[in-house]
Amino acid sequence: MTGQANGTGATTKMTTIDGKYGVLRELSRYGNVTLSEVRAAEGVTRQVAWFDISTPADRQAFHAYRSVLRALNPAGLTDIVARPGAYYAVWQTVGGIPLEGVLAQPKKRQETVDNIRTLAARLAEHGYALTDADIVVDGDEPRLAYLRALQLPRTPEDIAARNAPTLAALNGGRIRRPRQPGAWLTFIPGLLFLGGAVYLGAQAAQIYLNPPVREVASVGGQEARAAARKLTADGFRVAYSEGQSGRQGVGTIIRQDPPAGTNLPIGRLITLTVNNPRPSRCPSWKSRIWSRPGTP
């Protein structure tokens, strides 16, 4: 942020933003965005991302960014302003462990791992990667402390490539699964070895079968519940709709959208059309009489 235009078109050094935030220091610049540390009216320290809007494309990109923030509701966001001459977002400090610190831990809680994967999927739905955000973990809950604006959403391939190192580190080390009360009573020495083998096998299968982007499996012709179990096991969400086909059994899948073979980020929705044909109508009494042999 270089300054604020005065009435003659010249540019002066900006010491306040929108008359409300006193600039303490400039933190970074990227594209048309300047991030500054500021002092708010109530005396607290904030960060303000100021957008220099000079073209319709800049304005459109800002409004797209604002829509993403409203959908994600980041913990660090306190205000976002969009009016002629003032386009900016205000961020506050969020308590927690930075994501990098969690990834470096030799042991991670299963709830933490699952919640970070869910956040990655939510960001991917809006065209953002984990590396586009500053994330802290409070307990088991990952929180968005800051989200950098993009001129255009990233492609699924770009998101997958950027997320891959983080998700690989997330799988590193041991994952502590929640224990059920009294479960230790069921352990016997003969099952300890088997349990360890199953646990390691499940971890290996999860790492192999759960990439950020996955190909949609073909479930056409399968029973609806079995098809849903297959897709949800692959990390997708499933919804049903009804259709008709006389060539397949009732309750089987006659269509899936997106189709099989499509590469989708985990967490995306797949709609399955279930065969539910209308019952055939019984012939009327006239047609029954007409069909008797010898009837004129």
PDB file of N, CA, C and O in Angstrom, residues 96-168:
ATOM      1  N   GLY A  96      -3.601 -20.394  19.098  1.00  0.00           N
ATOM      2  CA  GLY A  96      -3.491 -21.800  18.732  1.00  0.00           C
ATOM      3  C   GLY A  96      -2.088 -22.129  18.259  1.00  0.00           C
ATOM      4  O   GLY A  96      -1.206 -21.263  18.181  1.00  0.00           O
ATOM      5  N   ILE A  97      -1.875 -23.388  17.928  1.00  0.00           N
ATOM      6  CA  ILE A  97      -0.587 -23.861  17.415  1.00  0.00           C
ATOM      7  C   ILE A  97      -0.587 -23.723  15.898  1.00  0.00           C
ATOM      8  O   ILE A  97      -1.516 -24.199  15.241  1.00  0.00           O
ATOM      9  N   PRO A  98       0.428 -23.083  15.301  1.00  0.00           N
ATOM     10  CA  PRO A  98       0.483 -23.013  13.832  1.00  0.00           C
ATOM     11  C   PRO A  98       0.453 -24.410  13.220  1.00  0.00           C
ATOM     12  O   PRO A  98       0.948 -25.383  13.802  1.00  0.00           O
ATOM     13  N   LEU A  99      -0.151 -24.508  12.047  1.00  0.00           N
ATOM     14  CA  LEU A  99      -0.288 -25.808  11.392  1.00  0.00           C
ATOM     15  C   LEU A  99       1.067 -26.488  11.219  1.00  0.00           C
ATOM     16  O   LEU A  99       1.175 -27.711  11.355  1.00  0.00           O
ATOM     17  N   GLU A 100       2.110 -25.716  10.930  1.00  0.00           N
ATOM     18  CA  GLU A 100       3.438 -26.310  10.751  1.00  0.00           C
ATOM     19  C   GLU A 100       3.896 -27.033  12.017  1.00  0.00           C
ATOM     20  O   GLU A 100       4.547 -28.075  11.948  1.00  0.00           O
ATOM     21  N   GLY A 101       3.564 -26.462  13.181  1.00  0.00           N
ATOM     22  CA  GLY A 101       3.931 -27.118  14.435  1.00  0.00           C
ATOM     23  C   GLY A 101       3.188 -28.420  14.647  1.00  0.00           C
ATOM     24  O   GLY A 101       3.752 -29.387  15.164  1.00  0.00           O
ATOM     25  N   VAL A 102       1.919 -28.473  14.256  1.00  0.00           N
ATOM     26  CA  VAL A 102       1.143 -29.709  14.376  1.00  0.00           C
ATOM     27  C   VAL A 102       1.701 -30.781  13.452  1.00  0.00           C
ATOM     28  O   VAL A 102       1.811 -31.960  13.831  1.00  0.00           O
ATOM     29  N   LEU A 103       2.064 -30.386  12.220  1.00  0.00           N
ATOM     30  CA  LEU A 103       2.600 -31.366  11.274  1.00  0.00           C
ATOM     31  C   LEU A 103       3.900 -31.975  11.773  1.00  0.00           C
ATOM     32  O   LEU A 103       4.214 -33.126  11.459  1.00  0.00           O
ATOM     33  N   ALA A 104       4.666 -31.221  12.550  1.00  0.00           N
ATOM     34  CA  ALA A 104       5.950 -31.715  13.037  1.00  0.00           C
ATOM     35  C   ALA A 104       5.808 -32.623  14.255  1.00  0.00           C
ATOM     36  O   ALA A 104       6.785 -33.247  14.655  1.00  0.00           O
ATOM     37  N   GLN A 105       4.627 -32.705  14.839  1.00  0.00           N
ATOM     38  CA  GLN A 105       4.450 -33.530  16.024  1.00  0.00           C
ATOM     39  C   GLN A 105       4.580 -35.019  15.673  1.00  0.00           C
ATOM     40  O   GLN A 105       4.016 -35.474  14.676  1.00  0.00           O
ATOM     41  N   PRO A 106       5.304 -35.793  16.484  1.00  0.00           N
ATOM     42  CA  PRO A 106       5.446 -37.229  16.191  1.00  0.00           C
ATOM     43  C   PRO A 106       4.143 -38.006  16.388  1.00  0.00           C
ATOM     44  O   PRO A 106       3.961 -39.064  15.797  1.00  0.00           O
ATOM     45  N   LYS A 107       3.241 -37.479  17.237  1.00  0.00           N
ATOM     46  CA  LYS A 107       1.947 -38.116  17.456  1.00  0.00           C
ATOM     47  C   LYS A 107       0.851 -37.087  17.225  1.00  0.00           C
ATOM     48  O   LYS A 107       0.938 -35.967  17.712  1.00  0.00           O
ATOM     49  N   LYS A 108      -0.168 -37.487  16.491  1.00  0.00           N
ATOM     50  CA  LYS A 108      -1.275 -36.579  16.186  1.00  0.00           C
ATOM     51  C   LYS A 108      -2.586 -37.267  16.545  1.00  0.00           C
ATOM     52  O   LYS A 108      -2.743 -38.479  16.338  1.00  0.00           O
ATOM     53  N   ARG A 109      -3.516 -36.490  17.060  1.00  0.00           N
ATOM     54  CA  ARG A 109      -4.828 -37.039  17.384  1.00  0.00           C
ATOM     55  C   ARG A 109      -5.636 -37.254  16.110  1.00  0.00           C
ATOM     56  O   ARG A 109      -5.587 -36.455  15.163  1.00  0.00           O
ATOM     57  N   GLN A 110      -6.398 -38.339  16.084  1.00  0.00           N
ATOM     58  CA  GLN A 110      -7.217 -38.651  14.912  1.00  0.00           C
ATOM     59  C   GLN A 110      -8.207 -37.522  14.618  1.00  0.00           C
ATOM     60  O   GLN A 110      -8.444 -37.175  13.455  1.00  0.00           O
ATOM     61  N   GLU A 111      -8.801 -36.935  15.669  1.00  0.00           N
ATOM     62  CA  GLU A 111      -9.758 -35.843  15.455  1.00  0.00           C
ATOM     63  C   GLU A 111      -9.097 -34.652  14.775  1.00  0.00           C
ATOM     64  O   GLU A 111      -9.690 -34.023  13.889  1.00  0.00           O
ATOM     65  N   THR A 112      -7.852 -34.347  15.161  1.00  0.00           N
ATOM     66  CA  THR A 112      -7.132 -33.236  14.539  1.00  0.00           C
ATOM     67  C   THR A 112      -6.879 -33.515  13.065  1.00  0.00           C
ATOM     68  O   THR A 112      -7.092 -32.651  12.203  1.00  0.00           O
ATOM     69  N   VAL A 113      -6.421 -34.715  12.756  1.00  0.00           N
ATOM     70  CA  VAL A 113      -6.145 -35.091  11.368  1.00  0.00           C
ATOM     71  C   VAL A 113      -7.417 -34.995  10.517  1.00  0.00           C
ATOM     72  O   VAL A 113      -7.416 -34.421   9.416  1.00  0.00           O
ATOM     73  N   ASP A 114      -8.511 -35.528  11.028  1.00  0.00           N
ATOM     74  CA  ASP A 114      -9.771 -35.501  10.276  1.00  0.00           C
ATOM     75  C   ASP A 114     -10.252 -34.074  10.049  1.00  0.00           C
ATOM     76  O   ASP A 114     -10.726 -33.727   8.959  1.00  0.00           O
ATOM     77  N   ASN A 115     -10.131 -33.218  11.072  1.00  0.00           N
ATOM     78  CA  ASN A 115     -10.605 -31.841  10.939  1.00  0.00           C
ATOM     79  C   ASN A 115      -9.765 -31.039   9.947  1.00  0.00           C
ATOM     80  O   ASN A 115     -10.291 -30.196   9.215  1.00  0.00           O
ATOM     81  N   ILE A 116      -8.465 -31.285   9.911  1.00  0.00           N
ATOM     82  CA  ILE A 116      -7.618 -30.590   8.933  1.00  0.00           C
ATOM     83  C   ILE A 116      -7.952 -31.044   7.527  1.00  0.00           C
ATOM     84  O   ILE A 116      -8.000 -30.235   6.586  1.00  0.00           O
ATOM     85  N   ARG A 117      -8.208 -32.326   7.342  1.00  0.00           N
ATOM     86  CA  ARG A 117      -8.612 -32.820   6.018  1.00  0.00           C
ATOM     87  C   ARG A 117      -9.944 -32.187   5.598  1.00  0.00           C
ATOM     88  O   ARG A 117     -10.145 -31.844   4.426  1.00  0.00           O
ATOM     89  N   THR A 118     -10.864 -32.044   6.539  1.00  0.00           N
ATOM     90  CA  THR A 118     -12.148 -31.422   6.216  1.00  0.00           C
ATOM     91  C   THR A 118     -11.951 -29.969   5.800  1.00  0.00           C
ATOM     92  O   THR A 118     -12.567 -29.495   4.838  1.00  0.00           O
ATOM     93  N   LEU A 119     -11.090 -29.251   6.502  1.00  0.00           N
ATOM     94  CA  LEU A 119     -10.814 -27.856   6.138  1.00  0.00           C
ATOM     95  C   LEU A 119     -10.173 -27.778   4.759  1.00  0.00           C
ATOM     96  O   LEU A 119     -10.504 -26.884   3.965  1.00  0.00           O
ATOM     97  N   ALA A 120      -9.269 -28.704   4.455  1.00  0.00           N
ATOM     98  CA  ALA A 120      -8.648 -28.718   3.124  1.00  0.00           C
ATOM     99  C   ALA A 120      -9.702 -28.904   2.030  1.00  0.00           C
ATOM    100  O   ALA A 120      -9.642 -28.256   0.979  1.00  0.00           O
ATOM    101  N   ALA A 121     -10.666 -29.793   2.289  1.00  0.00           N
ATOM    102  CA  ALA A 121     -11.726 -30.019   1.305  1.00  0.00           C
ATOM    103  C   ALA A 121     -12.600 -28.770   1.143  1.00  0.00           C
ATOM    104  O   ALA A 121     -13.005 -28.419   0.030  1.00  0.00           O
ATOM    105  N   ARG A 122     -12.910 -28.075   2.252  1.00  0.00           N
ATOM    106  CA  ARG A 122     -13.720 -26.851   2.169  1.00  0.00           C
ATOM    107  C   ARG A 122     -12.997 -25.764   1.390  1.00  0.00           C
ATOM    108  O   ARG A 122     -13.599 -25.071   0.560  1.00  0.00           O
ATOM    109  N   LEU A 123     -11.712 -25.603   1.645  1.00  0.00           N
ATOM    110  CA  LEU A 123     -10.938 -24.614   0.892  1.00  0.00           C
ATOM    111  C   LEU A 123     -10.904 -24.969  -0.586  1.00  0.00           C
ATOM    112  O   LEU A 123     -11.038 -24.092  -1.457  1.00  0.00           O
ATOM    113  N   ALA A 124     -10.729 -26.263  -0.907  1.00  0.00           N
ATOM    114  CA  ALA A 124     -10.664 -26.692  -2.301  1.00  0.00           C
ATOM    115  C   ALA A 124     -11.976 -26.426  -3.031  1.00  0.00           C
ATOM    116  O   ALA A 124     -11.970 -26.101  -4.229  1.00  0.00           O
ATOM    117  N   GLU A 125     -13.101 -26.533  -2.336  1.00  0.00           N
ATOM    118  CA  GLU A 125     -14.387 -26.252  -2.964  1.00  0.00           C
ATOM    119  C   GLU A 125     -14.473 -24.813  -3.464  1.00  0.00           C
ATOM    120  O   GLU A 125     -15.195 -24.525  -4.420  1.00  0.00           O
ATOM    121  N   HIS A 126     -13.733 -23.907  -2.823  1.00  0.00           N
ATOM    122  CA  HIS A 126     -13.761 -22.495  -3.207  1.00  0.00           C
ATOM    123  C   HIS A 126     -12.525 -22.089  -4.013  1.00  0.00           C
ATOM    124  O   HIS A 126     -12.305 -20.895  -4.249  1.00  0.00           O
ATOM    125  N   GLY A 127     -11.717 -23.075  -4.447  1.00  0.00           N
ATOM    126  CA  GLY A 127     -10.578 -22.771  -5.299  1.00  0.00           C
ATOM    127  C   GLY A 127      -9.326 -22.352  -4.556  1.00  0.00           C
ATOM    128  O   GLY A 127      -8.461 -21.692  -5.130  1.00  0.00           O
ATOM    129  N   TYR A 128      -9.188 -22.735  -3.276  1.00  0.00           N
ATOM    130  CA  TYR A 128      -8.024 -22.363  -2.474  1.00  0.00           C
ATOM    131  C   TYR A 128      -7.317 -23.611  -1.958  1.00  0.00           C
ATOM    132  O   TYR A 128      -7.949 -24.645  -1.719  1.00  0.00           O
ATOM    133  N   ALA A 129      -5.998 -23.491  -1.760  1.00  0.00           N
ATOM    134  CA  ALA A 129      -5.204 -24.560  -1.179  1.00  0.00           C
ATOM    135  C   ALA A 129      -4.869 -24.213   0.269  1.00  0.00           C
ATOM    136  O   ALA A 129      -5.018 -23.064   0.704  1.00  0.00           O
ATOM    137  N   LEU A 130      -4.389 -25.201   1.017  1.00  0.00           N
ATOM    138  CA  LEU A 130      -3.990 -24.958   2.396  1.00  0.00           C
ATOM    139  C   LEU A 130      -2.885 -23.911   2.480  1.00  0.00           C
ATOM    140  O   LEU A 130      -2.826 -23.131   3.435  1.00  0.00           O
ATOM    141  N   THR A 131      -2.003 -23.875   1.482  1.00  0.00           N
ATOM    142  CA  THR A 131      -0.897 -22.925   1.488  1.00  0.00           C
ATOM    143  C   THR A 131      -1.354 -21.492   1.263  1.00  0.00           C
ATOM    144  O   THR A 131      -0.564 -20.554   1.451  1.00  0.00           O
ATOM    145  N   ASP A 132      -2.597 -21.276   0.860  1.00  0.00           N
ATOM    146  CA  ASP A 132      -3.123 -19.918   0.685  1.00  0.00           C
ATOM    147  C   ASP A 132      -3.631 -19.334   2.002  1.00  0.00           C
ATOM    148  O   ASP A 132      -4.084 -18.188   2.028  1.00  0.00           O
ATOM    149  N   ALA A 133      -3.568 -20.103   3.063  1.00  0.00           N
ATOM    150  CA  ALA A 133      -4.141 -19.679   4.350  1.00  0.00           C
ATOM    151  C   ALA A 133      -3.103 -19.787   5.453  1.00  0.00           C
ATOM    152  O   ALA A 133      -2.165 -20.582   5.377  1.00  0.00           O
ATOM    153  N   ASP A 134      -3.279 -18.953   6.490  1.00  0.00           N
ATOM    154  CA  ASP A 134      -2.566 -19.117   7.751  1.00  0.00           C
ATOM    155  C   ASP A 134      -3.519 -19.842   8.693  1.00  0.00           C
ATOM    156  O   ASP A 134      -4.610 -19.344   8.986  1.00  0.00           O
ATOM    157  N   ILE A 135      -3.110 -21.030   9.165  1.00  0.00           N
ATOM    158  CA  ILE A 135      -3.989 -21.901   9.943  1.00  0.00           C
ATOM    159  C   ILE A 135      -3.341 -22.177  11.285  1.00  0.00           C
ATOM    160  O   ILE A 135      -2.144 -22.476  11.369  1.00  0.00           O
ATOM    161  N   VAL A 136      -4.139 -22.063  12.340  1.00  0.00           N
ATOM    162  CA  VAL A 136      -3.699 -22.463  13.681  1.00  0.00           C
ATOM    163  C   VAL A 136      -4.665 -23.525  14.183  1.00  0.00           C
ATOM    164  O   VAL A 136      -5.823 -23.589  13.756  1.00  0.00           O
ATOM    165  N   VAL A 137      -4.182 -24.373  15.073  1.00  0.00           N
ATOM    166  CA  VAL A 137      -4.990 -25.469  15.606  1.00  0.00           C
ATOM    167  C   VAL A 137      -5.200 -25.214  17.088  1.00  0.00           C
ATOM    168  O   VAL A 137      -4.243 -25.110  17.865  1.00  0.00           O
ATOM    169  N   ASP A 138      -6.463 -25.106  17.489  1.00  0.00           N
ATOM    170  CA  ASP A 138      -6.850 -24.895  18.876  1.00  0.00           C
ATOM    171  C   ASP A 138      -7.538 -26.164  19.363  1.00  0.00           C
ATOM    172  O   ASP A 138      -8.663 -26.462  18.967  1.00  0.00           O
ATOM    173  N   GLY A 139      -6.840 -26.930  20.206  1.00  0.00           N
ATOM    174  CA  GLY A 139      -7.354 -28.249  20.581  1.00  0.00           C
ATOM    175  C   GLY A 139      -7.274 -29.167  19.378  1.00  0.00           C
ATOM    176  O   GLY A 139      -6.198 -29.453  18.869  1.00  0.00           O
ATOM    177  N   ASP A 140      -8.432 -29.638  18.909  1.00  0.00           N
ATOM    178  CA  ASP A 140      -8.484 -30.449  17.689  1.00  0.00           C
ATOM    179  C   ASP A 140      -9.014 -29.660  16.502  1.00  0.00           C
ATOM    180  O   ASP A 140      -9.151 -30.215  15.408  1.00  0.00           O
ATOM    181  N   GLU A 141      -9.328 -28.371  16.697  1.00  0.00           N
ATOM    182  CA  GLU A 141     -10.027 -27.592  15.679  1.00  0.00           C
ATOM    183  C   GLU A 141      -9.072 -26.679  14.923  1.00  0.00           C
ATOM    184  O   GLU A 141      -8.467 -25.773  15.500  1.00  0.00           O
ATOM    185  N   PRO A 142      -8.884 -26.884  13.602  1.00  0.00           N
ATOM    186  CA  PRO A 142      -8.094 -25.939  12.804  1.00  0.00           C
ATOM    187  C   PRO A 142      -8.900 -24.673  12.539  1.00  0.00           C
ATOM    188  O   PRO A 142     -10.077 -24.733  12.212  1.00  0.00           O
ATOM    189  N   ARG A 143      -8.259 -23.515  12.670  1.00  0.00           N
ATOM    190  CA  ARG A 143      -8.939 -22.230  12.523  1.00  0.00           C
ATOM    191  C   ARG A 143      -8.201 -21.382  11.494  1.00  0.00           C
ATOM    192  O   ARG A 143      -6.966 -21.333  11.483  1.00  0.00           O
ATOM    193  N   LEU A 144      -8.978 -20.707  10.635  1.00  0.00           N
ATOM    194  CA  LEU A 144      -8.398 -19.835   9.621  1.00  0.00           C
ATOM    195  C   LEU A 144      -8.043 -18.495  10.266  1.00  0.00           C
ATOM    196  O   LEU A 144      -8.921 -17.733  10.650  1.00  0.00           O
ATOM    197  N   ALA A 145      -6.741 -18.225  10.362  1.00  0.00           N
ATOM    198  CA  ALA A 145      -6.300 -16.946  10.909  1.00  0.00           C
ATOM    199  C   ALA A 145      -6.175 -15.886   9.825  1.00  0.00           C
ATOM    200  O   ALA A 145      -6.315 -14.693  10.097  1.00  0.00           O
ATOM    201  N   TYR A 146      -5.915 -16.319   8.585  1.00  0.00           N
ATOM    202  CA  TYR A 146      -5.771 -15.362   7.475  1.00  0.00           C
ATOM    203  C   TYR A 146      -5.897 -16.136   6.172  1.00  0.00           C
ATOM    204  O   TYR A 146      -5.466 -17.285   6.071  1.00  0.00           O
ATOM    205  N   LEU A 147      -6.498 -15.501   5.164  1.00  0.00           N
ATOM    206  CA  LEU A 147      -6.628 -16.111   3.835  1.00  0.00           C
ATOM    207  C   LEU A 147      -6.208 -15.089   2.799  1.00  0.00           C
ATOM    208  O   LEU A 147      -6.772 -13.993   2.715  1.00  0.00           O
ATOM    209  N   ARG A 148      -5.187 -15.450   2.015  1.00  0.00           N
ATOM    210  CA  ARG A 148      -4.710 -14.561   0.962  1.00  0.00           C
ATOM    211  C   ARG A 148      -5.676 -14.570  -0.216  1.00  0.00           C
ATOM    212  O   ARG A 148      -6.195 -15.616  -0.591  1.00  0.00           O
ATOM    213  N   ALA A 149      -5.870 -13.399  -0.809  1.00  0.00           N
ATOM    214  CA  ALA A 149      -6.789 -13.269  -1.940  1.00  0.00           C
ATOM    215  C   ALA A 149      -6.121 -13.768  -3.224  1.00  0.00           C
ATOM    216  O   ALA A 149      -4.917 -13.594  -3.424  1.00  0.00           O
ATOM    217  N   LEU A 150      -6.922 -14.397  -4.086  1.00  0.00           N
ATOM    218  CA  LEU A 150      -6.458 -14.851  -5.387  1.00  0.00           C
ATOM    219  C   LEU A 150      -7.199 -14.090  -6.480  1.00  0.00           C
ATOM    220  O   LEU A 150      -8.382 -13.780  -6.336  1.00  0.00           O
ATOM    221  N   GLN A 151      -6.500 -13.801  -7.554  1.00  0.00           N
ATOM    222  CA  GLN A 151      -7.167 -13.164  -8.679  1.00  0.00           C
ATOM    223  C   GLN A 151      -8.150 -14.128  -9.342  1.00  0.00           C
ATOM    224  O   GLN A 151      -9.235 -13.746  -9.756  1.00  0.00           O
ATOM    225  N   LEU A 152      -7.743 -15.407  -9.419  1.00  0.00           N
ATOM    226  CA  LEU A 152      -8.597 -16.444  -9.992  1.00  0.00           C
ATOM    227  C   LEU A 152      -8.515 -17.681  -9.104  1.00  0.00           C
ATOM    228  O   LEU A 152      -7.470 -17.956  -8.502  1.00  0.00           O
ATOM    229  N   PRO A 153      -9.595 -18.465  -8.999  1.00  0.00           N
ATOM    230  CA  PRO A 153      -9.525 -19.716  -8.236  1.00  0.00           C
ATOM    231  C   PRO A 153      -8.499 -20.672  -8.830  1.00  0.00           C
ATOM    232  O   PRO A 153      -8.272 -20.687 -10.046  1.00  0.00           O
ATOM    233  N   ARG A 154      -7.869 -21.461  -7.998  1.00  0.00           N
ATOM    234  CA  ARG A 154      -6.900 -22.445  -8.483  1.00  0.00           C
ATOM    235  C   ARG A 154      -7.626 -23.635  -9.110  1.00  0.00           C
ATOM    236  O   ARG A 154      -8.755 -23.949  -8.746  1.00  0.00           O
ATOM    237  N   THR A 155      -6.957 -24.310 -10.013  1.00  0.00           N
ATOM    238  CA  THR A 155      -7.513 -25.522 -10.607  1.00  0.00           C
ATOM    239  C   THR A 155      -7.399 -26.670  -9.607  1.00  0.00           C
ATOM    240  O   THR A 155      -6.540 -26.635  -8.702  1.00  0.00           O
ATOM    241  N   PRO A 156      -8.245 -27.695  -9.733  1.00  0.00           N
ATOM    242  CA  PRO A 156      -8.124 -28.846  -8.824  1.00  0.00           C
ATOM    243  C   PRO A 156      -6.741 -29.477  -8.854  1.00  0.00           C
ATOM    244  O   PRO A 156      -6.237 -29.926  -7.816  1.00  0.00           O
ATOM    245  N   GLU A 157      -6.106 -29.499 -10.037  1.00  0.00           N
ATOM    246  CA  GLU A 157      -4.767 -30.090 -10.134  1.00  0.00           C
ATOM    247  C   GLU A 157      -3.744 -29.268  -9.354  1.00  0.00           C
ATOM    248  O   GLU A 157      -2.869 -29.815  -8.657  1.00  0.00           O
ATOM    249  N   ASP A 158      -3.857 -27.934  -9.454  1.00  0.00           N
ATOM    250  CA  ASP A 158      -2.942 -27.058  -8.719  1.00  0.00           C
ATOM    251  C   ASP A 158      -3.159 -27.192  -7.216  1.00  0.00           C
ATOM    252  O   ASP A 158      -2.204 -27.258  -6.434  1.00  0.00           O
ATOM    253  N   ILE A 159      -4.422 -27.258  -6.792  1.00  0.00           N
ATOM    254  CA  ILE A 159      -4.727 -27.421  -5.372  1.00  0.00           C
ATOM    255  C   ILE A 159      -4.152 -28.732  -4.842  1.00  0.00           C
ATOM    256  O   ILE A 159      -3.550 -28.783  -3.767  1.00  0.00           O
ATOM    257  N   ALA A 160      -4.334 -29.808  -5.607  1.00  0.00           N
ATOM    258  CA  ALA A 160      -3.834 -31.113  -5.175  1.00  0.00           C
ATOM    259  C   ALA A 160      -2.316 -31.096  -5.023  1.00  0.00           C
ATOM    260  O   ALA A 160      -1.772 -31.637  -4.049  1.00  0.00           O
ATOM    261  N   ALA A 161      -1.626 -30.461  -5.982  1.00  0.00           N
ATOM    262  CA  ALA A 161      -0.166 -30.405  -5.920  1.00  0.00           C
ATOM    263  C   ALA A 161       0.308 -29.591  -4.723  1.00  0.00           C
ATOM    264  O   ALA A 161       1.291 -29.944  -4.056  1.00  0.00           O
ATOM    265  N   ARG A 162      -0.388 -28.487  -4.427  1.00  0.00           N
ATOM    266  CA  ARG A 162       0.009 -27.640  -3.305  1.00  0.00           C
ATOM    267  C   ARG A 162      -0.330 -28.289  -1.960  1.00  0.00           C
ATOM    268  O   ARG A 162       0.381 -28.089  -0.974  1.00  0.00           O
ATOM    269  N   ASN A 163      -1.409 -29.050  -1.906  1.00  0.00           N
ATOM    270  CA  ASN A 163      -1.816 -29.688  -0.651  1.00  0.00           C
ATOM    271  C   ASN A 163      -1.034 -30.963  -0.355  1.00  0.00           C
ATOM    272  O   ASN A 163      -0.993 -31.408   0.796  1.00  0.00           O
ATOM    273  N   ALA A 164      -0.462 -31.571  -1.389  1.00  0.00           N
ATOM    274  CA  ALA A 164       0.164 -32.885  -1.220  1.00  0.00           C
ATOM    275  C   ALA A 164       1.231 -32.913  -0.123  1.00  0.00           C
ATOM    276  O   ALA A 164       1.216 -33.819   0.731  1.00  0.00           O
ATOM    277  N   PRO A 165       2.185 -31.946  -0.066  1.00  0.00           N
ATOM    278  CA  PRO A 165       3.191 -32.026   1.014  1.00  0.00           C
ATOM    279  C   PRO A 165       2.572 -31.918   2.407  1.00  0.00           C
ATOM    280  O   PRO A 165       2.991 -32.622   3.334  1.00  0.00           O
ATOM    281  N   THR A 166       1.568 -31.042   2.563  1.00  0.00           N
ATOM    282  CA  THR A 166       0.947 -30.881   3.881  1.00  0.00           C
ATOM    283  C   THR A 166       0.213 -32.155   4.289  1.00  0.00           C
ATOM    284  O   THR A 166       0.328 -32.612   5.427  1.00  0.00           O
ATOM    285  N   LEU A 167      -0.553 -32.741   3.364  1.00  0.00           N
ATOM    286  CA  LEU A 167      -1.304 -33.947   3.694  1.00  0.00           C
ATOM    287  C   LEU A 167      -0.373 -35.129   3.929  1.00  0.00           C
ATOM    288  O   LEU A 167      -0.665 -36.006   4.754  1.00  0.00           O
ATOM    289  N   ALA A 168       0.753 -35.173   3.215  1.00  0.00           N
ATOM    290  CA  ALA A 168       1.724 -36.238   3.455  1.00  0.00           C
ATOM    291  C   ALA A 168       2.333 -36.101   4.854  1.00  0.00           C
ATOM    292  O   ALA A 168       2.500 -37.086   5.576  1.00  0.00           O
TER     293      ALA A 168
END
